[in-house]
C-alpha positions as a printed Julia matrix, in Angstrom:
218×3 Matrix{Float64}:
 68.18  -16.67  50.15
 65.62  -16.71  47.33
 66.34  -17.48  43.7
 69.3   -19.89  43.33
 72.64  -21.25  44.43
 74.33  -18.82  42.05
 72.6   -15.85  43.68
 73.66  -17.03  47.13
 77.21  -17.67  45.97
 77.52  -14.23  44.36
 75.95  -12.36  47.27
 77.92  -14.37  49.81
 81.23  -13.65  48.08
 80.59   -9.91  47.9
 79.33   -9.62  51.48
 82.19  -11.74  52.82
 84.65   -9.4   51.09
 82.89   -6.45  52.73
 83.21   -8.22  56.09
 86.94   -8.74  55.65
 87.32   -5.05  54.8
 85.35   -4.12  57.93
 87.66   -6.18  60.12
 90.82   -4.8   58.51
 89.79   -1.19  59.11
 88.63   -1.75  62.72
 90.89   -0.07  65.28
 89.26   -1.01  68.57
 89.03   -4.57  69.83
 85.59   -3.95  71.3
 84.28   -3.07  67.81
 85.38   -6.37  66.28
 82.18   -8.39  66.94
 79.98   -5.83  65.17
 82.57   -5.4   62.4
 82.53   -9.17  61.87
 78.78   -9.32  61.17
 79.06   -8.97  57.36
 81.69  -11.71  57.35
 79.43  -14.05  59.33
 76.37  -13.26  57.23
 78.33  -13.5   53.99
 79.61  -16.94  55.0
 76.01  -17.8   55.87
 74.97  -17.13  52.27
 77.87  -19.23  50.97
 76.69  -22.08  53.18
 73.19  -21.7   51.78
 74.61  -22.05  48.27
 75.83  -25.47  49.42
 72.32  -26.24  50.71
 70.95  -25.44  47.25
 73.55  -27.64  45.56
 72.73  -30.56  47.86
 69.02  -30.26  47.1
 68.12  -29.41  50.68
 67.71  -32.26  53.11
 69.36  -32.73  56.49
 73.03  -32.61  55.55
 75.96  -30.76  57.15
 75.33  -27.56  55.17
 71.74  -27.38  56.43
 72.91  -27.88  60.02
 75.65  -25.25  59.67
 73.12  -22.77  58.23
 70.73  -23.38  61.13
 73.47  -23.02  63.77
 74.34  -19.54  62.51
 70.75  -18.41  61.96
 69.28  -19.73  65.2
 71.56  -19.87  68.26
 74.52  -17.79  67.08
 73.01  -14.52  65.85
 70.74  -13.73  68.85
 73.82  -14.06  71.06
 76.4   -12.41  68.79
 74.45   -9.29  67.79
 73.41   -7.96  71.24
 76.74   -8.82  72.86
 78.61   -7.15  70.0
 76.47   -4.02  70.26
 76.93   -4.0   74.05
 80.72   -4.13  73.7
 80.81   -1.37  71.09
 78.42    0.97  72.93
 79.46    3.99  74.95
 79.75    3.16  78.69
 76.73    5.28  79.64
 74.5     3.35  77.2
 75.51   -0.14  78.22
 73.04   -0.63  81.12
 70.02   -0.57  78.8
 71.75   -3.02  76.44
 72.07   -5.64  79.15
 68.44   -6.67  78.56
 68.77   -7.61  74.86
 72.05   -9.38  75.67
 70.46  -11.4   78.49
 67.45  -12.34  76.34
 69.78  -13.26  73.47
 71.78  -15.6   75.69
 68.59  -17.3   76.86
 67.2   -17.63  73.33
 70.53  -18.87  72.01
 70.75  -21.51  74.71
 67.19  -22.7   74.06
 67.67  -22.87  70.29
 70.96  -24.73  70.78
 69.03  -27.31  72.8
 66.39  -27.58  70.06
 69.02  -28.11  67.36
 70.85  -30.67  69.5
 67.71  -32.73  70.16
 65.69  -32.3   66.95
 66.56  -32.68  63.27
 66.68  -29.66  60.98
 65.84  -29.96  57.31
 65.79  -27.77  54.21
 63.38  -28.0   51.3
 63.74  -26.43  47.86
 60.45  -24.71  47.05
 60.78  -23.36  43.54
 62.98  -20.27  43.86
 63.06  -20.32  47.65
 64.39  -22.49  50.45
 62.34  -23.45  53.47
 63.96  -24.65  56.69
 62.21  -26.8   59.25
 63.06  -27.46  62.89
 60.67  -28.22  65.7
 60.89  -25.28  68.13
 58.22  -25.37  70.85
 56.78  -22.0   71.87
 57.88  -20.56  68.55
 55.97  -17.21  68.78
 57.57  -16.49  72.17
 61.01  -17.56  70.94
 60.7   -15.39  67.82
 59.68  -12.4   69.95
 62.75  -12.88  72.12
 64.95  -13.36  69.06
 63.77  -10.1   67.5
 64.1    -8.22  70.78
 67.67   -9.47  71.2
 68.8    -8.62  67.68
 66.69   -5.67  66.55
 66.28   -4.31  70.06
 70.03   -4.16  70.62
 70.57   -2.25  67.38
 67.71    0.17  68.03
 68.88    0.83  71.61
 72.55    1.17  70.65
 72.58    4.97  70.57
 74.56    4.84  67.31
 72.8     6.36  64.29
 74.13    3.8   61.79
 73.32    0.82  63.98
 69.85    2.24  64.61
 69.43    2.61  60.85
 70.51   -1.01  60.4
 67.95   -2.04  63.03
 65.19   -0.12  61.23
 66.14   -1.68  57.89
 66.11   -5.16  59.4
 62.74   -4.53  61.07
 61.26   -3.39  57.75
 62.83   -6.41  56.07
 61.32   -8.75  58.64
 57.84   -7.37  57.96
 58.31   -7.64  54.19
 59.72  -11.18  54.33
 56.93  -12.33  56.65
 54.36  -10.94  54.21
 55.95  -12.23  51.01
 57.59  -15.5   52.09
 55.85  -16.6   55.29
 56.99  -20.22  55.01
 60.48  -19.21  53.91
 60.85  -16.32  56.38
 64.12  -17.51  57.95
 65.96  -17.88  54.65
 64.65  -14.68  53.05
 65.19  -12.5   56.14
 68.72  -13.8   56.66
 69.49  -12.92  53.05
 68.06   -9.43  53.59
 70.11   -9.08  56.79
 73.27  -10.09  54.94
 72.71   -7.41  52.3
 71.83   -4.76  54.91
 74.92   -5.6   56.95
 77.08   -3.93  54.31
 76.08   -0.71  56.1
 78.62   -1.75  58.73
 81.33   -0.82  56.22
 80.28    2.81  56.73
 80.09    2.26  60.5
 83.65    0.95  60.71
 84.84    3.91  58.63
 83.2     6.34  61.05
 84.67    4.53  64.04
 88.14    4.55  62.51
 87.94    8.32  62.05
 86.62    9.05  65.55
 88.88   11.15  67.85
 89.1     8.41  70.49
 90.83    6.15  67.95
 93.08    8.82  66.47
 94.22    9.77  69.95
 96.59    8.1   72.37
 95.95    4.5   71.42
 97.53    4.92  67.98
 96.6     3.18  64.77
 98.97    0.25  64.93
 96.75   -2.1   66.93
 93.16   -2.3   68.18
 92.54   -0.58  71.49
 89.98   -1.14  74.18
């Protein structure tokens, strides 16, 4: 995130608390991956606070940040959306999920074979890792994450996808060299919308019906 370790720590704490609330109010097991997104992204900001405090470099916090940002999210987001989607919408979500798995596997290989570093640049952090074919990889990454949200058929998830797409354009224009850090921070803030999504899901008739409220249902 931009600005400072304190900003990351504050934002991360708030967003993590939102994520915990999302998980507590979730009634269906298949909604849990999407409900967990604020928790993951909040923890991501807390990790970045540790990157700030270490002055960047190639330490464990930098590696942990990169693992979440690069291979984890393009796999987690489309698979989570696929699980939460209505059965009739799932066929079109197979494509973002398949692309996300491929991108996640490739980025995992890059992280395993190449060093990742972080550099403090004034009030921003820049991350560096050698990823061959980066434009193609970024296209696949955005299709897997944003594409899954936009194709989800759910109005709130589509709204989240539109917000993240607008944020990607803004971050690319304002912080081209720090795009990864700034966009992940924007995504973490936008993910608080999932608190509304979990509330809607908890009130839906399919949850209030035969499965009961005592445990998540499939």
